[in-house]
Amino acid sequence: MGRAEVGTPKYLANKMKAKGLQKLRWYCQMCEKQCRDENGFKCHTMSESHQRQLLLFADSPGKFLHSFSKEFSDGYMELLRRRFGTKRVNANKVYQEYISVKDHIHMNATRWLTLSDYVKWLGRTGQVIADETEKGWYVTYIDRSPEALERQAKAEKKEKMEKDDEERMLEFIEKQIEKTKSKDGEQQDESEKYTELKRDEEQPLKLDIKLEKKFNPDSKLGPSALVLKRPKVEQRTDDNTEDEDYEQEEKVFKKPKTPKLEKRKDNYKESNKSALDELIQEEEAKKERANRKDYWLHTGIVVKFINKAMGDKFYKQKAVVQEVIDKYRAKIKFLDTGDKLKVDQAHLETVIPALDKPILVVNGAYRGCEALLKKLDERNFCVTIEISRGPLKGRIVEKIQYEDISKIY
């Protein structure tokens, strides 16, 4: 029998068989047999070997289903860890690489009907970070190996040490600012001290007036020519011309103005203040980059549940965070009903209290600091707070976004 012609169903079937990828509906997981078409699958289901395998499955279906599901999940996760690591990747791309192996466990033998259900299950169990987009589901592997946990612990320890260094630097800067302000205040007090003018009546009054002489290079007589002009002015009888010459002479001997001490002090203060402001802004930006995270859950804060999937009973209801699980999930307790749930942070949002009420900074430069709410800026969706505890107590911080703070229970 010759080869099948190119493009015929027989040719396509031979190509699919050689590649190892055929239709999932014609695969029997119990017998681990792949049929090429519907007729072949029908003949296989009527065979005696298949019937014996079905009898074994009927004795303990849960055991077989659990075994197949576990083997499929282990293979999928192993490929995701080894091939992609902690990168964000399309879940279907990983699945296509997984099923390219002939002896893989097929999806129709597991307890998940679709790949989307399996990805959602991985996200709920905390094995991956799952997010849905227009192009499908994307997964990010969460590495919990001992080496990764050790690296994470070292990174957190280093971050804590850097945070302590930053706090010490901020304290040093504040002390320098206070010291500079106190020095400027003392200098200002000394400059404003006045003494009483007393005159000794026994000695004659002397006025020491020193007038600067203007040198005229065109004059051959030099500075003495200025002295010789005066008699000519006295001989004139016209009063107006005499006044004009006198005013002209006053302009010549007028003493130049010296810059005031107060202006120099103001310029010094402004330059010193601007340098300190720039240093503080640089430290604030560095602290913002170090403490800005993609997770914000903290125990003891009040949050609002915004997921409609649980019905109107819990929608827009306030709850308190009792426990944080894996940074992105939390165990919450509703304030009105007392019900408890485990939810993801994507289903929660922060709560803004009334003015002068305690809040916790959950993200940003002052992450973890307790403060008081001082002012609301509804137009820009930000607030002004005052740190109430720690080394930064009393500091006023402006333009903190709504999502970076939450009410303390």
PDB file of C-alpha atoms in Angstrom, residues 13 24 26 101 108 127 150 212 230 297 302 310 316 349 365 383 389 398 402 407:
ATOM      1  CA  ALA A  13      -3.857  11.589  10.566  1.00  0.00           C
ATOM      2  CA  LEU A  24      -8.239  14.917  23.569  1.00  0.00           C
ATOM      3  CA  TRP A  26     -10.364  10.288  21.753  1.00  0.00           C
ATOM      4  CA  VAL A 101       5.102  15.269  25.783  1.00  0.00           C
ATOM      5  CA  ASN A 108     -10.016  15.274  30.790  1.00  0.00           C
ATOM      6  CA  GLN A 127       0.812  28.358  44.499  1.00  0.00           C
ATOM      7  CA  GLU A 150      16.473  32.153  52.943  1.00  0.00           C
ATOM      8  CA  GLU A 212      35.608 110.373  49.463  1.00  0.00           C
ATOM      9  CA  ARG A 230      34.787 126.858  45.742  1.00  0.00           C
ATOM     10  CA  LEU A 297      -2.407  44.225  53.801  1.00  0.00           C
ATOM     11  CA  VAL A 302     -10.364  48.258  58.681  1.00  0.00           C
ATOM     12  CA  MET A 310     -20.506  36.887  47.387  1.00  0.00           C
ATOM     13  CA  LYS A 316     -19.474  47.262  50.510  1.00  0.00           C
ATOM     14  CA  GLU A 349      -9.997  48.513  49.580  1.00  0.00           C
ATOM     15  CA  ALA A 365       7.657  55.962  52.290  1.00  0.00           C
ATOM     16  CA  VAL A 383      -4.700  63.489  52.708  1.00  0.00           C
ATOM     17  CA  ARG A 389       4.470  57.200  67.094  1.00  0.00           C
ATOM     18  CA  GLU A 398       1.184  65.938  52.913  1.00  0.00           C
ATOM     19  CA  TYR A 402      -6.157  57.392  49.738  1.00  0.00           C
ATOM     20  CA  LYS A 407      -8.386  53.169  59.459  1.00  0.00           C
TER      21      LYS A 407
END
